[in-house]
Short mmCIF file of C-alpha atoms in Angstrom, two decimals:
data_model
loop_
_atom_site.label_atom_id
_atom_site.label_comp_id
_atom_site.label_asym_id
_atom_site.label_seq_id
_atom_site.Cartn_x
_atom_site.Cartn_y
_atom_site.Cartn_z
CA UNK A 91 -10.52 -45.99 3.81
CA UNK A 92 -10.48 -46.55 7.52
CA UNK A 93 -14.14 -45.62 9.19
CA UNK A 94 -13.32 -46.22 12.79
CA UNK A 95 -15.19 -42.89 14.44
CA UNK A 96 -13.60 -40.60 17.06
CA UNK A 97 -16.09 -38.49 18.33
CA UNK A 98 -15.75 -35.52 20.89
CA UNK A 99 -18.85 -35.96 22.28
CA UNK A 100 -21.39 -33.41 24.68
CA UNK A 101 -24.34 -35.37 25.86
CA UNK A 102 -26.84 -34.83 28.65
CA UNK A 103 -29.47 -37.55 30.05
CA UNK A 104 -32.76 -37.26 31.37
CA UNK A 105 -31.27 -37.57 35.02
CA UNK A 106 -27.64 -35.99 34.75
CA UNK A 107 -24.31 -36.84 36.56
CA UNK A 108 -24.62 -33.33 38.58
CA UNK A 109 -28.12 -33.87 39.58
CA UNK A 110 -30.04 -32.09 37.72
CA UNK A 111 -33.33 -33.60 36.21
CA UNK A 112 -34.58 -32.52 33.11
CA UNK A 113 -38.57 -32.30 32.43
CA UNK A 114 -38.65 -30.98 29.10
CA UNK A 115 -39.74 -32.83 25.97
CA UNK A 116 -37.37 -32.28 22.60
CA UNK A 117 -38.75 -30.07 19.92
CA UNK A 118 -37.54 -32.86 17.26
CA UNK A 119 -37.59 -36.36 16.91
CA UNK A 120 -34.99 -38.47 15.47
CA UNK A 121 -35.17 -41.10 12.86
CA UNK A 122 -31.49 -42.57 12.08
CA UNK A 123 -30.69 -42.60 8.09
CA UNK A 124 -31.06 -46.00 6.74
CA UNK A 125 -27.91 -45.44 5.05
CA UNK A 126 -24.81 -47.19 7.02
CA UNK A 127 -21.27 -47.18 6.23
CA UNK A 128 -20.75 -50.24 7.80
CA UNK A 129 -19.87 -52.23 5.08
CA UNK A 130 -17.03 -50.12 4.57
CA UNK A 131 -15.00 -50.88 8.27
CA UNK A 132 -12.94 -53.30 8.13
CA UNK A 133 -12.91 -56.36 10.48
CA UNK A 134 -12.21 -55.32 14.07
CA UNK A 135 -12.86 -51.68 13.76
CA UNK A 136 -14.32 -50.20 16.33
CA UNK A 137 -16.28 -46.74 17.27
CA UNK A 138 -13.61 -44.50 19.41
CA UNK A 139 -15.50 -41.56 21.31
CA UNK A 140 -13.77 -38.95 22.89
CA UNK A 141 -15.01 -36.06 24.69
CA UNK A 142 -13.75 -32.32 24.36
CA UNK A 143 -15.25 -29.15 26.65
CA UNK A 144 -14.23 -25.62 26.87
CA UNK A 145 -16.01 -22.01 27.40
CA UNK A 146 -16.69 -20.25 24.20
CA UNK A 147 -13.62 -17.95 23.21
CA UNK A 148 -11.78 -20.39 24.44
CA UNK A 149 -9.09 -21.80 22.05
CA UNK A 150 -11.29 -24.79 20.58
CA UNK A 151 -11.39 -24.10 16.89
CA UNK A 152 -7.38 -23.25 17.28
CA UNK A 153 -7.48 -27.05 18.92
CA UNK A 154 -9.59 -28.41 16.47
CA UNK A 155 -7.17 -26.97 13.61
CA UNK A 156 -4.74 -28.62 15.59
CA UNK A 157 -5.96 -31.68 15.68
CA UNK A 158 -7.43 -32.39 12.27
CA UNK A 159 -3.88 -31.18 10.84
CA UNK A 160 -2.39 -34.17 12.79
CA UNK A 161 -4.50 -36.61 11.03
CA UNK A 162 -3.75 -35.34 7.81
CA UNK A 163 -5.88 -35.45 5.07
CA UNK A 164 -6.68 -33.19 2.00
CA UNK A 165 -8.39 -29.54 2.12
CA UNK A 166 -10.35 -29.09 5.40
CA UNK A 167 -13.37 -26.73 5.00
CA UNK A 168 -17.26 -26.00 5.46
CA UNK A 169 -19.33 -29.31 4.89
CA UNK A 170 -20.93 -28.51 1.10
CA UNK A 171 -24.61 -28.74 -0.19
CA UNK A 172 -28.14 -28.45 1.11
CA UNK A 173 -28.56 -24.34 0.69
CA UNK A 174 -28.27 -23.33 -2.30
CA UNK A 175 -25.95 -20.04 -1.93
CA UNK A 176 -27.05 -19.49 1.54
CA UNK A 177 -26.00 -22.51 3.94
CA UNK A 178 -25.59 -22.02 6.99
CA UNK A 179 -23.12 -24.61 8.94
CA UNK A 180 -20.83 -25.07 11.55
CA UNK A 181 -19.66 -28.30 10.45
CA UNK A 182 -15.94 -28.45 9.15
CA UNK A 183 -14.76 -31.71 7.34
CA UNK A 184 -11.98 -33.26 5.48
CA UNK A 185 -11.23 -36.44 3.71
CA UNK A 186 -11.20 -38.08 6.83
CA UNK A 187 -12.69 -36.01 9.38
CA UNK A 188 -15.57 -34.43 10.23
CA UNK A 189 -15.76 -31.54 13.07
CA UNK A 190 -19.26 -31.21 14.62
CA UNK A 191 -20.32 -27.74 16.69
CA UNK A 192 -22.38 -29.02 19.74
CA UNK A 193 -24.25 -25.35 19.27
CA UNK A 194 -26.45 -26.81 16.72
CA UNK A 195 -28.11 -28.87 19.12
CA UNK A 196 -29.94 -25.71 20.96
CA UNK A 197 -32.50 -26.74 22.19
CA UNK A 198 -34.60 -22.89 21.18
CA UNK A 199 -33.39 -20.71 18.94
CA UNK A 200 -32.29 -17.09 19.74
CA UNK A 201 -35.95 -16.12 20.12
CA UNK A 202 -36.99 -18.60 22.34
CA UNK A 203 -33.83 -18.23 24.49
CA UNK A 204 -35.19 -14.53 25.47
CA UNK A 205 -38.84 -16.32 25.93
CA UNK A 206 -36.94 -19.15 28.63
CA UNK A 207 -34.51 -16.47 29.77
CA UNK A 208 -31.96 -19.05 29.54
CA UNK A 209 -28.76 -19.31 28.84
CA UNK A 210 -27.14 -21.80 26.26
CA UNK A 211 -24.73 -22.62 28.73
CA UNK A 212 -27.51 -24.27 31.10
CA UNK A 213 -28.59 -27.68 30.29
CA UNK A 214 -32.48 -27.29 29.81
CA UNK A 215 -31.07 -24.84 26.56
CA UNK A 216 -29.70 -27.90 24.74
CA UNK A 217 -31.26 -31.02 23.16
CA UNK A 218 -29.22 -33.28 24.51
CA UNK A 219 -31.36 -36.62 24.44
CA UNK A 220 -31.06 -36.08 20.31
CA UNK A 221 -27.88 -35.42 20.33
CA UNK A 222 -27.58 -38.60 22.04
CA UNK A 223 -29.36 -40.48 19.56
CA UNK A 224 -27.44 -38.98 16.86
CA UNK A 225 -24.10 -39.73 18.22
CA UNK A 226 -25.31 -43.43 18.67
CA UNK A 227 -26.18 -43.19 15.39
CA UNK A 228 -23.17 -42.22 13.70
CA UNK A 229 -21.22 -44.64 16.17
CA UNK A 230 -23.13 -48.05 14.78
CA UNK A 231 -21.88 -46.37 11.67
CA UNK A 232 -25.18 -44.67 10.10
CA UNK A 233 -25.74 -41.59 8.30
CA UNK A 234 -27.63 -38.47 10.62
CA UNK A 235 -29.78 -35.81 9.99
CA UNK A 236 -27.80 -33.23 12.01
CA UNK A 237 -30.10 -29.74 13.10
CA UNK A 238 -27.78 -26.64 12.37
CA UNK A 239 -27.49 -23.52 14.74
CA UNK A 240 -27.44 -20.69 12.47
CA UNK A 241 -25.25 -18.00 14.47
CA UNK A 242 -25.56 -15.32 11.99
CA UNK A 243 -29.47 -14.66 12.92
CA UNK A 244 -30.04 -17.42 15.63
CA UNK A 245 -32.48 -19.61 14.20
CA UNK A 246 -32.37 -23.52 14.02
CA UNK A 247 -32.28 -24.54 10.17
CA UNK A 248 -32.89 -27.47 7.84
CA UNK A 249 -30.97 -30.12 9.13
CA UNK A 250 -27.95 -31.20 7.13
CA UNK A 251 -26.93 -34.92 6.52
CA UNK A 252 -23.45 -36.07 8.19
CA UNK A 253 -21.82 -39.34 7.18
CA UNK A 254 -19.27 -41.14 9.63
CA UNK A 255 -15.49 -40.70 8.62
CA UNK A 256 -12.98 -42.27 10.38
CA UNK A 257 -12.67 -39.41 12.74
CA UNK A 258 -16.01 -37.10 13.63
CA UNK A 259 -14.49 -34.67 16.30
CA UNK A 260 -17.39 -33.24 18.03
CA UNK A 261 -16.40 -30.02 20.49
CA UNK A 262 -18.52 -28.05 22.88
CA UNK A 263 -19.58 -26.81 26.11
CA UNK A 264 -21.36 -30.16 27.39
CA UNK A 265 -18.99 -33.80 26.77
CA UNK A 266 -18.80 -34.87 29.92
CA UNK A 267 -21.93 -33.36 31.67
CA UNK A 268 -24.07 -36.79 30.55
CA UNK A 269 -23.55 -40.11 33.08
CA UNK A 270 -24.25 -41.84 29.51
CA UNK A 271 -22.22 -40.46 27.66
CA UNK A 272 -19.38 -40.58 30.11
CA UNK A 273 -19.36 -44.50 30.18
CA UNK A 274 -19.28 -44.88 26.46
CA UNK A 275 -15.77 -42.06 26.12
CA UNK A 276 -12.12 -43.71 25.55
CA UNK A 277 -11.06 -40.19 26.56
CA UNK A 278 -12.20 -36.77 27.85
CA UNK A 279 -10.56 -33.44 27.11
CA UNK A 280 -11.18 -29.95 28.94
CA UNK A 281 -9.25 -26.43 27.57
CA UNK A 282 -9.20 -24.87 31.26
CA UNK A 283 -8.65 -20.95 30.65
CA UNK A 284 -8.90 -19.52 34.09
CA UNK A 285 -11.55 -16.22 35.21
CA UNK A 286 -8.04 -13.29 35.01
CA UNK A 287 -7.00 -15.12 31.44
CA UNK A 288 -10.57 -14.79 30.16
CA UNK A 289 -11.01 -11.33 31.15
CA UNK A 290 -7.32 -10.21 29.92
CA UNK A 291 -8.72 -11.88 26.43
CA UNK A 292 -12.22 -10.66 26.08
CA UNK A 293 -10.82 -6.77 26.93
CA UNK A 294 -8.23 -7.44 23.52
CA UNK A 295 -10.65 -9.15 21.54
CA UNK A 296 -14.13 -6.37 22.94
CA UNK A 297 -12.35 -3.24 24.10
CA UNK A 298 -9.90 -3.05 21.24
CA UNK A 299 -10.78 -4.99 18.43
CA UNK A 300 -14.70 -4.52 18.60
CA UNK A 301 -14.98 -1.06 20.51
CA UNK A 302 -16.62 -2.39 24.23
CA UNK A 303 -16.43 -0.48 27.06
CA UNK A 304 -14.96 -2.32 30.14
CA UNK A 305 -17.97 -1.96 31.99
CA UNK A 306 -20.36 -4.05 29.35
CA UNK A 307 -17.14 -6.70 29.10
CA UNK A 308 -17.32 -7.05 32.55
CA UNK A 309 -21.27 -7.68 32.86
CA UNK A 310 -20.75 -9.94 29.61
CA UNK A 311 -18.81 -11.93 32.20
CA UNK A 312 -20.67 -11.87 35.13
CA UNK A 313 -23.47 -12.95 33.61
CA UNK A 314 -22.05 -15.97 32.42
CA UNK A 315 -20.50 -17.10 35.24
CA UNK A 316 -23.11 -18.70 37.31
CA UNK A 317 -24.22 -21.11 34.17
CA UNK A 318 -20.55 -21.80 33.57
CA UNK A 319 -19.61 -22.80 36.94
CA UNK A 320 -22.87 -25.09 37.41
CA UNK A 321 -22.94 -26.67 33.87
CA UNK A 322 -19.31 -26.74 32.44
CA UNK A 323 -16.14 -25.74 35.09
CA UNK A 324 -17.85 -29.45 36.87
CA UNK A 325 -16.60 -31.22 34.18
CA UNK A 326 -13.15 -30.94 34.95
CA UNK A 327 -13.31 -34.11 37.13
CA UNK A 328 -14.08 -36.34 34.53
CA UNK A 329 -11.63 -34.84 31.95
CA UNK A 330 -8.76 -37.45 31.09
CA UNK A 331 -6.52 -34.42 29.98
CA UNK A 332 -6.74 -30.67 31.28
CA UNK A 333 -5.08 -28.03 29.54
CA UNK A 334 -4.83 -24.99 32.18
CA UNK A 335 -4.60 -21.84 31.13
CA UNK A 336 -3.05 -19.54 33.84
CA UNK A 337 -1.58 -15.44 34.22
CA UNK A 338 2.12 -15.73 34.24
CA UNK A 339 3.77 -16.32 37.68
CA UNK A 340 6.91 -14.75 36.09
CA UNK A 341 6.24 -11.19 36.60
CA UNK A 342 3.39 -9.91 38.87
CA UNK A 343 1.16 -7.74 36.80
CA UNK A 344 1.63 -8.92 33.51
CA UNK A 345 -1.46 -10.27 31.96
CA UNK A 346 0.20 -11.48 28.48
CA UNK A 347 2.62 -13.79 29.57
CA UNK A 348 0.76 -17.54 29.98
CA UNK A 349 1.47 -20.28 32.67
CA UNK A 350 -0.01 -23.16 30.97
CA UNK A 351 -0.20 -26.22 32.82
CA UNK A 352 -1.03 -30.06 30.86
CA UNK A 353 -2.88 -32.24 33.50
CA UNK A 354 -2.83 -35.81 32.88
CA UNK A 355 -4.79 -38.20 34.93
CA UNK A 356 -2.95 -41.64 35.61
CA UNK A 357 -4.31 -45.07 34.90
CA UNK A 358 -6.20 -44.59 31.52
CA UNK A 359 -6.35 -46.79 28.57
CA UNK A 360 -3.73 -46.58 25.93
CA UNK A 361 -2.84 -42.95 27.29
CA UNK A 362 0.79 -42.55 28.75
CA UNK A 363 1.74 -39.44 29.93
CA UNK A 364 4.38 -37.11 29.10
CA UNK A 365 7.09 -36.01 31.36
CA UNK A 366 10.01 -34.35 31.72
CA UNK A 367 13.51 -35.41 32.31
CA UNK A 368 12.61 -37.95 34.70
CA UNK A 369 9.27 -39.71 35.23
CA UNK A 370 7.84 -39.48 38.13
CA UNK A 371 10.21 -37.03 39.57
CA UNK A 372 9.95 -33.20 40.43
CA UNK A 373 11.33 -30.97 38.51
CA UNK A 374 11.62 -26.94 37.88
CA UNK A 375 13.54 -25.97 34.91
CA UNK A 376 14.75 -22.92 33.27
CA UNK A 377 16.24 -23.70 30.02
CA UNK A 378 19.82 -22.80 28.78
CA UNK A 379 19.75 -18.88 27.10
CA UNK A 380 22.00 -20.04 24.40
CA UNK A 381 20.15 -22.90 23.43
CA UNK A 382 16.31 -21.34 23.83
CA UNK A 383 16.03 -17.41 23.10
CA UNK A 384 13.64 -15.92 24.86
CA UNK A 385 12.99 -12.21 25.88
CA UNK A 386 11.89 -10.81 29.35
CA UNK A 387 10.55 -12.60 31.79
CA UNK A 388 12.42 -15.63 30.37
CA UNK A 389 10.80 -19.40 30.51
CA UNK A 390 10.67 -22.18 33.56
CA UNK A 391 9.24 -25.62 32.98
CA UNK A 392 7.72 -27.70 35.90
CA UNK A 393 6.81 -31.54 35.90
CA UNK A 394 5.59 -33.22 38.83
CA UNK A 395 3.16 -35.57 40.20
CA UNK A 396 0.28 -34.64 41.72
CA UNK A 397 -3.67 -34.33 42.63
CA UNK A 398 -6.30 -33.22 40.35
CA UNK A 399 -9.96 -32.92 41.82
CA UNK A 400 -9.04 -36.39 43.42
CA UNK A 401 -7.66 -38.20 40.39
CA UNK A 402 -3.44 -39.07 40.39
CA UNK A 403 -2.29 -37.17 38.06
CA UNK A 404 1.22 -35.90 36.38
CA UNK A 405 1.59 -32.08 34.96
CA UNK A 406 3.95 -30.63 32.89
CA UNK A 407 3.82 -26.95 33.05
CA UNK A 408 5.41 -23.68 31.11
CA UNK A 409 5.51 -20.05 32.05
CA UNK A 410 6.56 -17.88 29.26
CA UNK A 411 6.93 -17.33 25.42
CA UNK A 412 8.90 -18.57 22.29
CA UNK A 413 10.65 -16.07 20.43
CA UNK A 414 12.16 -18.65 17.87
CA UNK A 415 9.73 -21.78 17.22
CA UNK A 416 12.60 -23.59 15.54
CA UNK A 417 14.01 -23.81 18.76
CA UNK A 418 11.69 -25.35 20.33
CA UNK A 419 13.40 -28.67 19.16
CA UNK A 420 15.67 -28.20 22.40
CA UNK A 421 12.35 -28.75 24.83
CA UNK A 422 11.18 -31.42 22.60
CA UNK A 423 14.26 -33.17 23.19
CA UNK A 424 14.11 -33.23 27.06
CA UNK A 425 10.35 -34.80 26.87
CA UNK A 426 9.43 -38.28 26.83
CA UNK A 427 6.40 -39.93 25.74
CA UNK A 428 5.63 -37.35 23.45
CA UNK A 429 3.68 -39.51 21.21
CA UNK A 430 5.18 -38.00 17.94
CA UNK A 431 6.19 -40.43 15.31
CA UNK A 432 9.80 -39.30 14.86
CA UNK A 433 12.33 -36.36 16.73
CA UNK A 434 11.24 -33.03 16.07
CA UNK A 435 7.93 -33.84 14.71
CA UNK A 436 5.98 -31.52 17.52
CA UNK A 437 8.42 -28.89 16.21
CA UNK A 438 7.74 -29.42 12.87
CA UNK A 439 3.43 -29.36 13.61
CA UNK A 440 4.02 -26.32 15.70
CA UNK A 441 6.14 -24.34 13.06
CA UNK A 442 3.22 -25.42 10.08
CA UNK A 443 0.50 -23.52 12.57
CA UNK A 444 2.91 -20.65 13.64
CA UNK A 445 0.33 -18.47 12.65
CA UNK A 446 -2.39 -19.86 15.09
CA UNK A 447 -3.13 -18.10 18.26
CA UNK A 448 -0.91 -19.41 20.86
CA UNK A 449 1.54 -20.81 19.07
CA UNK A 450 4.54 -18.77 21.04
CA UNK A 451 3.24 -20.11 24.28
CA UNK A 452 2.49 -23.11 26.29
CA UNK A 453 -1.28 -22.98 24.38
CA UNK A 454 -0.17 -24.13 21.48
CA UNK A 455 2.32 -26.14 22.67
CA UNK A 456 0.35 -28.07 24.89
CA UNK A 457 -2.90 -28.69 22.39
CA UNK A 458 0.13 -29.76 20.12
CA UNK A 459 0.79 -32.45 22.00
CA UNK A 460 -2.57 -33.17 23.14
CA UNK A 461 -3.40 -33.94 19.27
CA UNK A 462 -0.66 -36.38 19.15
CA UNK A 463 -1.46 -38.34 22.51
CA UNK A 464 -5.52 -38.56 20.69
CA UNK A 465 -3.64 -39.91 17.67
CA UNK A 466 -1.82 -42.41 19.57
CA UNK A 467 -4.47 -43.36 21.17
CA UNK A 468 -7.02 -43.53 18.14
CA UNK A 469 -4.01 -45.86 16.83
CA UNK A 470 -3.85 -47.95 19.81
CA UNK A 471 -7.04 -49.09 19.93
CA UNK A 472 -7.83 -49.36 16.19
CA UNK A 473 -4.95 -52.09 16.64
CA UNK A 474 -6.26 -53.55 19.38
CA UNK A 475 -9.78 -54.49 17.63
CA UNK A 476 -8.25 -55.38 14.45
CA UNK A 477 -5.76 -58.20 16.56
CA UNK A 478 -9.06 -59.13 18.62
CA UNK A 479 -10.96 -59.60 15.35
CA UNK A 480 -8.57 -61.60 14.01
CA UNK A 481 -7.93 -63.76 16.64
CA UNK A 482 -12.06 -64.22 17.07
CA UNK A 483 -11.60 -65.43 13.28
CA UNK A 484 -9.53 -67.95 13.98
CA UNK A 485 -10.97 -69.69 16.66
CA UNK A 486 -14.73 -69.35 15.27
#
């Protein structure tokens, strides 16, 4: 089995890449396992780390599911042992993946959080200089002793042992806040849902699913924002890939309908863009009724070059919903440089996760395709550093 490692990594140094300077000293120390499974990669293989951020509530389990269905692999579920009939764990794996919650690397637990009056969104909440050890760790290849977030009562457990697979996806509110970390990613991944989506989705989820008022949503909120905007929304800039999650621009009023916008920055390694029709080109597209059902307000596509926080970058962009997911074959067939291994494939992942939230929109859709650019890339440059190890073989 292949061990090469992608990690989705959320890091923070001493002395940050937003200026902030930490002064606090770790609760835990870290000793790396002695255990390695280096012996087991194969000549050339190499770590791959890649970064994924987003706001909790989000849409990054829904990606994760995404993704780790892409790779394939046998049953995907909790990571097994250590409590007897009680563990406690956010950690999801598979034959060949492992999915790692950056939550369990609080820095206090729920207690101490009301002591600090901090939020877990600001950096001086989160251990970040062991998570960087850990993630080194698992990158040379050896086995961690990963602490665990318990988010049933808030308390920081008995660590749990994680083992490298060939893919470790690690997801959270922090990847690219860490100059470190930053220079070691092959790629950087942000799930952008703007203030008017978040608010449309917390009133569903709090007002009518959990019995909220309004006003407590909307101090929920509030009180979030300044941490968000300081600590994550920054991160945008560095983020390789930007899924943007906008209110419709179909209908004014309408806060179901998504405009959901796939920003990808030019120039980086093994990652082509996709585009539409024509590359490079501008384009605004509604597709043909009899080919793509769709009910009121109907569905435009956009693709275009353009600017994102400085960076070249080219967008693809929907506004609207599916109403038949089989059809969705027609779009695929207009894009290019989808990164799927045969025509209709993106159909064909989208219809096995039709249940998923977001499938019917440019969500799902666009974290669809997101998973297969990571794969190509994963692919890529596994390639790459088997042909260079060869080639060092030959000439030693």
């Amino acid at each position: 089995m292949k061990h090469t490692i992608l990690i989705l990594s959320s890091l923070l140094s001493a002395t940050t890449g937003f200026g902030l300077t930490t002064s606090y000293t770790s609760r835990r120390s870290f000793t790396p396992s002695t255990k390695t499974s280096l012996a087991a990669l194969k000549d050339g293989e190499k770590v791959i780390l890649i970064g994924v951020a987003a706001d909790s509530g989000c849409g990054k389990s829904t990606f994760m599911r995404r993704l780790t269905n892409i790779f394939g692999g046998e049953s995907v579920g909790p990571l097994g042992g250590g409590f007897p009939e009680s563990w406690e764990t956010n950690t999801l794996v598979s034959d060949k993946t492992t999915v790692i919650c950056l939550d369990d690397f609080h820095l206090n637990d729920r207690a101490g959080r009301k002591v600090t009056k901090l939020t877990a969104l600001d950096a001086r909440e989160n251990n970040f200089d062991l998570m960087y050890e850990q993630l080194a760790a698992l990158k040379s290849g050896k086995t961690i002793q990963k602490p665990i977030y318990n988010h049933v009562n808030g308390t920081l457990d008995t660590p749990e042992t994680i083992e490298p697979t060939p893919i470790v996806i690690i997801e959270g509110l922090h990847p690219m806040y860490d100059s470190r970390v930053r220079d070691l990613l092959d790629f950087s991944l942000y799930l952008d849902i703007s203030d008017d989506v978040k608010f449309a989705w917390k009133i569903q989820r709090d007002m009518e699913e959990r019995g909220h008022s309004l006003e407590s949503i909307k101090a929920s909120i509030e009180a979030r924002k300044p941490d968000f905007d300081q600590f994550v929304g920054p991160q945008k800039a560095y983020s390789d890939l930007t899924i943007q999650v906008l209110p419709t621009e179909l209908v004014e009023g309408d806060t179901k309908t998504l405009r959901v916008r796939m920003i990808q920055k030019e120039g980086v390694a093994d990652f082509s863009p996709t585009y539409l029709f024509d590359e490079g080109s501008a384009i605004d597209w509604t597709p043909c009724g009899r080919k793509l059902s769709c009910s009121f307000p109907g569905i435009k596509f956009k693709y275009g070059p353009d600017t994102f926080f400085d960076n070249e970058v080219s967008v693809v962009e929907m506004d609207g919903t599916f109403d038949n997911l089989q059809e969705l074959v027609y779009v695929e067939s207009h894009l290019s440089n989808t990164s799927t291994k045969f025509y209709g494939e993106l159909t064909q992942q989208m219809l096995k996760l039709a249940d998923a939230p977001g499938s019917d929109n440019g969500t799902g859709f666009f974290q669809t395709l997101a998973a297969f650019k990571i794969r190509e890339l994963y692919e890529k440059k596994s390639a790459a550093n088997k042909l260079a190890a060869k080639n060092a073989k030959q000439t030693a």
